[in-house]
XYZ file of C-alpha atoms in Angstrom:
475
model
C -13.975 -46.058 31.184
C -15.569 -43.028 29.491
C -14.181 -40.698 31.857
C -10.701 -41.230 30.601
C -11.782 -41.580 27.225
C -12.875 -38.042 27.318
C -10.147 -36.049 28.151
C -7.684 -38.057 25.400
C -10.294 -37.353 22.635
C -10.145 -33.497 23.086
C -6.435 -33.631 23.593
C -5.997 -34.866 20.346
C -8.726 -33.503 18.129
C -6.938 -32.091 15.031
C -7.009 -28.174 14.837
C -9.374 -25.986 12.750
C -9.047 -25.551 9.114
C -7.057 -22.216 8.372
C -10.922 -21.306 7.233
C -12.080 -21.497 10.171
C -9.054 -20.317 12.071
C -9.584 -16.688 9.852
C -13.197 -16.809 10.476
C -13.085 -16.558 14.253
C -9.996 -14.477 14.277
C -12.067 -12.121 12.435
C -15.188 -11.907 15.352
C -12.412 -10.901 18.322
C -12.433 -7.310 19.223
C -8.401 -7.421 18.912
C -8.990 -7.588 14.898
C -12.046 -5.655 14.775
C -10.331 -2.563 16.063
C -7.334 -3.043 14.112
C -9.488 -3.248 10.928
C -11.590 -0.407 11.467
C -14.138 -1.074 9.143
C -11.349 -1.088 6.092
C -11.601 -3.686 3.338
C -9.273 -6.731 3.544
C -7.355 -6.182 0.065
C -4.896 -9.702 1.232
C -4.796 -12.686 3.809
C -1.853 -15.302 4.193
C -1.988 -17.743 6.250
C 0.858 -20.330 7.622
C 1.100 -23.452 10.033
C 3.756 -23.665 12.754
C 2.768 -27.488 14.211
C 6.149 -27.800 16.265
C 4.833 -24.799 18.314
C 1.354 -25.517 18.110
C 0.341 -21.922 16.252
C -1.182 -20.228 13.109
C -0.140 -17.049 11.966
C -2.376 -15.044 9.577
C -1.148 -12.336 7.568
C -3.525 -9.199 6.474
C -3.264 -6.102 4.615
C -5.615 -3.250 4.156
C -6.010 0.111 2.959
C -4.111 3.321 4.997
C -6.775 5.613 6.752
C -8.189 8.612 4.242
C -6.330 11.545 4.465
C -6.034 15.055 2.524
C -2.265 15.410 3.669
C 0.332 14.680 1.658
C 0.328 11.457 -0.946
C 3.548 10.479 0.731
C 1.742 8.223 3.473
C 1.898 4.653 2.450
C -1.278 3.399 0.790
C -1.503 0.043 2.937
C -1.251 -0.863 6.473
C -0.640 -4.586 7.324
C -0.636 -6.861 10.490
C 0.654 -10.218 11.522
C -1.874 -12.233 14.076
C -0.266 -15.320 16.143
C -3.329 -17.515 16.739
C -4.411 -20.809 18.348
C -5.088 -22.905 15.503
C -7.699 -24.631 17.367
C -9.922 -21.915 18.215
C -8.099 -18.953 15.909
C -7.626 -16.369 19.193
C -5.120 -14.656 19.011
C -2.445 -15.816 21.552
C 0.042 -12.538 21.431
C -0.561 -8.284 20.473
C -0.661 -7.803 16.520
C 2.080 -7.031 14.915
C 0.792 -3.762 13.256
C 2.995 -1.669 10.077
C 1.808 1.403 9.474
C 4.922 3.370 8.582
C 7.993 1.925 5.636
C 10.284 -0.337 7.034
C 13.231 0.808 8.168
C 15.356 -2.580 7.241
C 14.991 -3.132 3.974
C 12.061 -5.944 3.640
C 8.972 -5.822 1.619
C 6.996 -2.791 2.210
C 2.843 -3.276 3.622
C 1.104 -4.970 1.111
C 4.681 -6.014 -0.994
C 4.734 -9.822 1.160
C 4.295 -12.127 -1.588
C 5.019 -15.309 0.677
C 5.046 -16.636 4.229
C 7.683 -19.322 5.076
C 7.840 -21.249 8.102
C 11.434 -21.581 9.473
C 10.166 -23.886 12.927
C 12.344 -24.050 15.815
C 10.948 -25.522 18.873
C 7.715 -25.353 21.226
C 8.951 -22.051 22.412
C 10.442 -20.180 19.619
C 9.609 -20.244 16.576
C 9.413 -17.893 13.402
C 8.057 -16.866 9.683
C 10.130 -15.894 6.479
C 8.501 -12.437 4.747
C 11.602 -10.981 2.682
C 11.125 -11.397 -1.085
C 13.632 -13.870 -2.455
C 16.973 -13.940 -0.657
C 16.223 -11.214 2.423
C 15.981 -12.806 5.597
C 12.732 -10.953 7.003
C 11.664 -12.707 10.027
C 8.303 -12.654 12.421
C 10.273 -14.052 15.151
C 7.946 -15.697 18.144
C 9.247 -16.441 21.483
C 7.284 -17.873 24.140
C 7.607 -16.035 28.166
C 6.194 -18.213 30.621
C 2.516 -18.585 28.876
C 2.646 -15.850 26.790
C 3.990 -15.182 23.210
C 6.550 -12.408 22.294
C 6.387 -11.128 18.107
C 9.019 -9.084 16.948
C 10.828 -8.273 13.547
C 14.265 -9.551 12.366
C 16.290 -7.335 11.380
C 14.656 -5.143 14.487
C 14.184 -1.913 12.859
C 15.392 0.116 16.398
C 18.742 -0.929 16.121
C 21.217 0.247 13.200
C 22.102 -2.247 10.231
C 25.569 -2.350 11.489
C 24.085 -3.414 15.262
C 22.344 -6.429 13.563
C 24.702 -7.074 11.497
C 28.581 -6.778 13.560
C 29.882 -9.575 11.733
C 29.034 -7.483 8.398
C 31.166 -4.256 9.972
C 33.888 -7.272 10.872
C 34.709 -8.177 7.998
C 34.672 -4.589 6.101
C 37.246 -3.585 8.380
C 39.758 -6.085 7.090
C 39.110 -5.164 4.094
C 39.637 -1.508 4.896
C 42.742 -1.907 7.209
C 43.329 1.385 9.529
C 41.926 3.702 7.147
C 38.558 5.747 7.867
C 38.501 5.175 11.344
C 37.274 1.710 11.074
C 34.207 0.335 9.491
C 31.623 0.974 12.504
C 32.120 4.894 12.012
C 30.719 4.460 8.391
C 27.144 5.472 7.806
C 25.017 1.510 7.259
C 22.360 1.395 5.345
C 19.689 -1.660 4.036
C 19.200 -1.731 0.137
C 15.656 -2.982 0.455
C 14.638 -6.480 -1.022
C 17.945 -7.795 -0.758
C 20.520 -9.589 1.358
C 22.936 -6.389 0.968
C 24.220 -3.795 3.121
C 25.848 -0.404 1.850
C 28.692 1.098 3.876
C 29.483 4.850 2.843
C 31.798 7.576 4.509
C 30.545 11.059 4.199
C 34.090 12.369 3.657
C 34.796 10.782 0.388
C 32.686 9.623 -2.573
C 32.256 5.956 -2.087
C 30.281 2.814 -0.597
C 30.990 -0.843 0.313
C 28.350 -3.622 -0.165
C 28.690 -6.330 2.331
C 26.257 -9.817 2.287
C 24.416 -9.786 5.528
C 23.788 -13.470 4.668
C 27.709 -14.067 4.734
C 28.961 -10.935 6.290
C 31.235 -11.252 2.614
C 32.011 -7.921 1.078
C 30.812 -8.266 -2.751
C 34.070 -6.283 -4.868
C 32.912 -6.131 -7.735
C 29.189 -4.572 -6.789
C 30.965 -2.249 -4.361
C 33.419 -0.943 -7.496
C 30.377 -0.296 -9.611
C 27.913 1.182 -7.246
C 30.800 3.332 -6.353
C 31.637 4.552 -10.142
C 28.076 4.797 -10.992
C 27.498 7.162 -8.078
C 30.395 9.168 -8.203
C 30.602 9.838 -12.073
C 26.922 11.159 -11.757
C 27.921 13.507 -8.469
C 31.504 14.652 -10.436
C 29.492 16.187 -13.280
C 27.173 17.707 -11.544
C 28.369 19.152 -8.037
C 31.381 19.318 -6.293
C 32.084 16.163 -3.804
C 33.092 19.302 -1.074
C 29.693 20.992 -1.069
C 27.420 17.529 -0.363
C 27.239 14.808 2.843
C 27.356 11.002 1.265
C 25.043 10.586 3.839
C 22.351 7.691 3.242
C 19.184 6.976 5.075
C 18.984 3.858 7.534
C 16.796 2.082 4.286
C 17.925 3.382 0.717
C 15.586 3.743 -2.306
C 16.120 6.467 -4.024
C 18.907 9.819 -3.294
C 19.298 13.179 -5.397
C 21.946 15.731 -4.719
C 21.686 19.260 -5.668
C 24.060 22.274 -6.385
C 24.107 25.473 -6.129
C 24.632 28.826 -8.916
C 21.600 29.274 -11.241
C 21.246 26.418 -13.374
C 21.005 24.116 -10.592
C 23.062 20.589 -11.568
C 21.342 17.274 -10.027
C 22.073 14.274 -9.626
C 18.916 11.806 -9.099
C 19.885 8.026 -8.225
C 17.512 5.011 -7.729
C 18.725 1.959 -6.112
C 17.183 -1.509 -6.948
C 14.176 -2.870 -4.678
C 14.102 -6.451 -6.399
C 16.873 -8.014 -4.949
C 20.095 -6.846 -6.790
C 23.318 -4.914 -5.555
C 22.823 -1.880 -8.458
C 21.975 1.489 -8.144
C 21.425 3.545 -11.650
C 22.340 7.599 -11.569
C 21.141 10.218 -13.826
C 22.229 13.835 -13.718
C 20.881 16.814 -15.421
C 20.465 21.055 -15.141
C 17.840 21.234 -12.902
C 16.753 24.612 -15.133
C 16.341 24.402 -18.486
C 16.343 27.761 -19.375
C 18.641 30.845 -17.567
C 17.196 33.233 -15.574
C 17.479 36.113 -18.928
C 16.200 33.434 -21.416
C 12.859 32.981 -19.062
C 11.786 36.223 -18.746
C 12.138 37.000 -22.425
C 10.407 33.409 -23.523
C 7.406 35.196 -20.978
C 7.618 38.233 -22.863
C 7.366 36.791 -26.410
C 4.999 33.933 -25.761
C 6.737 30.751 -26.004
C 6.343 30.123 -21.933
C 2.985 30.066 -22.566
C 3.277 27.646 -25.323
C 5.536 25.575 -24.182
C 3.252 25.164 -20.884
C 0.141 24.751 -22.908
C 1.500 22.298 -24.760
C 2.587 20.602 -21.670
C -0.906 20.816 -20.481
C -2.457 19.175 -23.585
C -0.140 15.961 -23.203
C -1.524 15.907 -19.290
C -4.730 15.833 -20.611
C -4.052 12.837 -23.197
C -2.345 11.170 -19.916
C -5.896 11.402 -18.015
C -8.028 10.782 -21.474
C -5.899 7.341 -21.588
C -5.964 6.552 -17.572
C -9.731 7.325 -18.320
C -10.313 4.907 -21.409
C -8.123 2.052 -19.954
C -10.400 2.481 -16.767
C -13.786 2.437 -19.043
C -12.788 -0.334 -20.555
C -11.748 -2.632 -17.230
C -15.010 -1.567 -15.571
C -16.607 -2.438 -19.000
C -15.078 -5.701 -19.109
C -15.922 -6.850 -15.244
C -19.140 -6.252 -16.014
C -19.826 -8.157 -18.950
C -17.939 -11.249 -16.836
C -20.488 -10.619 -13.660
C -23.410 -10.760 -15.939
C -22.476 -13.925 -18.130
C -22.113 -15.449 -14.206
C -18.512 -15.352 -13.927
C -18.471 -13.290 -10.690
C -15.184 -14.878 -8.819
C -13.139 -12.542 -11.969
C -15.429 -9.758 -12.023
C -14.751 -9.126 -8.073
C -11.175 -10.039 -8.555
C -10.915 -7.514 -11.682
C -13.050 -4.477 -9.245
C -10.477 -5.629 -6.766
C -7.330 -4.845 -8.285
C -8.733 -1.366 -9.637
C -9.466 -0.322 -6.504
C -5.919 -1.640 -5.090
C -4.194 -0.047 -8.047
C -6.044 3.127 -7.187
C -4.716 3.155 -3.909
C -1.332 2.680 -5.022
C -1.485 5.853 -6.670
C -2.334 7.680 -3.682
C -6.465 8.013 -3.702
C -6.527 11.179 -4.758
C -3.809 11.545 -7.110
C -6.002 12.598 -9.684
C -8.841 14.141 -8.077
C -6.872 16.204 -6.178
C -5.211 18.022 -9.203
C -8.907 19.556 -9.970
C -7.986 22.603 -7.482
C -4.648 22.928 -8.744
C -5.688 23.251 -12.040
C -3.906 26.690 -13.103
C -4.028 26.666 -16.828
C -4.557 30.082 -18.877
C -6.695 28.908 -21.697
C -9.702 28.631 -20.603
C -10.653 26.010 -23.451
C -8.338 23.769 -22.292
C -8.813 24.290 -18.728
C -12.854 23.535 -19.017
C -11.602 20.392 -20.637
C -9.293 19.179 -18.321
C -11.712 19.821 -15.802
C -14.589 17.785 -17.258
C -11.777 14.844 -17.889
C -10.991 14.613 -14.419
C -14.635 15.157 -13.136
C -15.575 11.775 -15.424
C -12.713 9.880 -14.048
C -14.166 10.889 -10.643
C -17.505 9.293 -11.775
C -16.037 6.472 -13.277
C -13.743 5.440 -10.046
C -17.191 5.696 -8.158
C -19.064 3.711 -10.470
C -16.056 1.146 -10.056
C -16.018 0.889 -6.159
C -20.342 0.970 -6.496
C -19.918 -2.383 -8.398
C -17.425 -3.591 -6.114
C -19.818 -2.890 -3.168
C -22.811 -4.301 -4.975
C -21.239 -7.464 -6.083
C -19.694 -7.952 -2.050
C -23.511 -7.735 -1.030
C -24.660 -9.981 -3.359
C -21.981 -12.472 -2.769
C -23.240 -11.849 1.023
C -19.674 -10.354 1.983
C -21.265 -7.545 4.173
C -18.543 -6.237 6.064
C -16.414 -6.339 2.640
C -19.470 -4.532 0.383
C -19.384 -1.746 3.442
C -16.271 -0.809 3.265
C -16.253 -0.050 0.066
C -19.065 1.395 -0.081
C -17.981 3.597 3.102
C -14.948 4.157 0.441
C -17.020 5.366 -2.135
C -19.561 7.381 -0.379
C -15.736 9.377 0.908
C -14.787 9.893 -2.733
C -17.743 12.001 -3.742
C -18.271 13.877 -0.544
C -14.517 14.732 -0.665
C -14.883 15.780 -4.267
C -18.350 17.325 -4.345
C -19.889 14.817 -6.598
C -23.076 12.052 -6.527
C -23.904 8.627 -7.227
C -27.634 8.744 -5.896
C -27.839 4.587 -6.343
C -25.255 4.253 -4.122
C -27.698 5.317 -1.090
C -30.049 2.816 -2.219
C -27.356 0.042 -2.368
C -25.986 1.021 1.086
C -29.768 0.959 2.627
C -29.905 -2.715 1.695
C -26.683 -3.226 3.083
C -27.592 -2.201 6.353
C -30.578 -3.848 6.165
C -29.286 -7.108 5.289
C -26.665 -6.464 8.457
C -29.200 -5.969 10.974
C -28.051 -2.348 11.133
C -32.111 -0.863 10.997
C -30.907 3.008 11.696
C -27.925 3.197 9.350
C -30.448 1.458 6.635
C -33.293 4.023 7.368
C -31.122 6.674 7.160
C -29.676 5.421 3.721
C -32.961 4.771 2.313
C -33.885 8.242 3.600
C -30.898 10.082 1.739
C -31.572 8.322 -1.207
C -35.279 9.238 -1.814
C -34.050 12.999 -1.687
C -32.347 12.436 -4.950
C -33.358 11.507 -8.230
C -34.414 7.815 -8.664
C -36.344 5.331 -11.026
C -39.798 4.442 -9.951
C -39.067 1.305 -9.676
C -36.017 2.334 -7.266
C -38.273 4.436 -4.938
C -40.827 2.223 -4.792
C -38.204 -0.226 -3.066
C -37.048 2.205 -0.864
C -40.614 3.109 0.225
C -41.256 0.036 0.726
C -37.840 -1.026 3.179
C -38.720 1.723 4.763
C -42.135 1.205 5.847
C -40.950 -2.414 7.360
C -37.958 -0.529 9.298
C -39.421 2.142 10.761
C -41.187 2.080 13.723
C -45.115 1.890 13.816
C -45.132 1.554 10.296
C -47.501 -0.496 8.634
């Protein structure tokens, strides 16, 4: 009788918790090398039961780079797993580049919806409010297939022909039909924008209900338009819009150069606001005698002096967050001291890493007063951001998140080599690290780099100490 006991009790034992389904996910090499040692900044998890699968959303931190701020600050990935053991049961479905559809940029999911199908297809909601983002699975034989809906190869109006459909009846025979227009996604949102580049002018169409929405097309339209009449000539530019629209600006020629700079909305809405203005302030005469007579300089040094009040405030509001996580870590509320480290090293990131830091070389300002003081302002906030990821780091360890407290300390340790600057407790807190990981030659060499710098007593005496129990024939 056992023997046919056996087999029914495994086949219905209940899956793993979604704890345990991260956990393991977490030890396969397929996540491991997607990682790459960076810290996990998010995790979302959902259940798809009618297909028997788990799928586990992550975000972390882009690679460090000293190119251009441009690169997005996250990279994210979608894992498929078993629920019952948490392998992963397809390739990761890795972003590193913007979308090209219009959903939530990496790290901009706020939700995971299931939408279940059937034990061979199945798929997962992303978009933000009404956009129809989809991780769409599909099951081959006894593998699973991921992919993106809308799939960012093809062309807004290729995903969307019912959209183009119902434009053209709309349109009639004029333009050539709607297919020849240039498509675009407004991102966040259910809409598509149809534009010609012959005449100033777009159609928004519902890719929900392939409708096209009058009323935002006639004031997208007017609010474009009216910005591009009073600044440049409809002749001389290309409506042209990318495949995903944020943001456009149009500029014309002769000396005073006339823009027009237009942002389009990324929470959902059909709206686009337009500002134009003379791209120089000043002619070409009226320049060279402000440099003759002074006021250039003025005007830039007083430019200069509100930059520094920006980075004195970025500074104090900084001092005081790192201030207040620390007072909440001593009086032994730790879960909103790590959560307040957390989101200053995310909003960091946001800003580009080394928005700030990397002004220090660029730094071109002719009074040297002012200059030495800028200089010393951003140096501090250097100090301060690495105090900030330190405590981060230090607070992972002690919480026994290892592979968490490394990365940021790995994070850290980048910061002040990139920037020439040292934190010489930051050695001694990756030592333990590594010596609390089982990594003996990365914690020697730690230790090793710290007693070259300056240190307490009490500090070196701890470091003497790890040392002499990690290195061999020691006693």
């Amino acid at each position: 009788m056992l023997s046919f006991l056996l087999p029914l009790l495994v086949a219905i034992a209940p899956a793993t918790s979604p704890e345990i389904s991260s956990a393991n996910l977490k030890k396969t090499p397929a996540f491991q090398d997607w990682r790459g040692g960076r810290f996990l900044l998010e995790e979302l998890w959902v259940e798809l039961p009618e297909a028997g699968l788990r799928v586990g959303y992550f975000v972390v931190p882009s690679p460090r780079t000293r190119e251009s701020s441009d690169n997005p600050p996250f990279h994210d990935a979608f894992f498929v797993v078993d629920p019952r053991t948490g392998q992963p049961v397809a390739p990761a479905l890795v972003r590193t580049s913007l979308p090209l559809n219009g959903c939530p940029t990496m790290g901009k999911v706020a939700r995971l919806i299931p939408e279940p199908e059937s034990e061979t297809s199945a798929a997962v909601r992303f978009g933000n409010g009404a956009q129809r983002c989809l991780l769409r699975l599909r099951r081959v034989k006894e593998a699973w297939v991921v992919s993106l809906s809308p799939d960012e190869a093809r062309s807004p109006v290729e995903t969307f022909p019912a959209a183009a459909v119902a434009l053209e009846k709309v349109l009639g025979p004029r333009g050539g039909g709607a297919r020849k227009l240039n498509w675009s996604y407004l991102p966040n949102s259910r809409w598509l924008l149809a534009a010609s580049p012959k005449e100033c002018g777009l159609w928004v169409v519902d890719s929900l209900t392939s409708e096209v929405n009058a009323t935002a097309s006639e004031a997208m339209t007017r609010e474009l338009c009216e910005c591009l009449d009073e600044t440049i000539s409809f002749g001389e530019t290309e409506f042209e819009l990318p495949q995903t629209v944020y943001s456009m600006s149009w500029t014309g020629g002769g000396t005073a150069l006339p823009t027009c700079d237009c942002t389009f909305a990324q929470t959902g809405e059909a709206s686009v606001t337009c500002k134009e203005y003379m791209g120089r302030e000043y002619s070409l005469p009226e320049f060279e005698e402000m440099a003759e007579d002074g006021r250039l300089t003025k005007k830039m040094e007083d430019a200069n002096r509100m930059e520094l009040e920006d980075f004195r405030r970025t500074h104090q509001g900084l001092l005081a967050a790192n201030e207040e996580a620390l007072s909440q870590w001593k009086t032994g509320h730790q879960k909103e001291a790590l959560a307040a480290w957390t989101t200053l090293y995310r909003t960091w990131l946001e800003s580009g890493r080394l928005t700030i830091e990397g002004t220090l070389a660029a730094i071109t300002v002719e009074d040297a007063s002012l200059r030495k003081q800028m200089n010393q302002q951003l140096n501090a906030t250097i100090d301060l951001r690495a105090e900030i990821l330190n405590n981060l780091g230090f607070a992972l360890w002690s919480q026994k998140e290892w592979s968490q407290a490394e990365a940021v300390l790995d994070e850290c340790l980048a910061l002040l080599t990139e920037t020439g600057r040292e934190r010489n407790v930051l050695h001694l807190n990756r030592g333990d690290l590594f010596r609390d990981m089982g990594k003996g030659p990365e914690a020697i060499k730690a230790y090793r780099s710290f007693l070259q710098r300056k240190g307490t007593a009490a500090q070196r005496k701890h470091a003497e100490r790890e040392l002499r129990k990690l290195e061999p024939g020691s006693k």
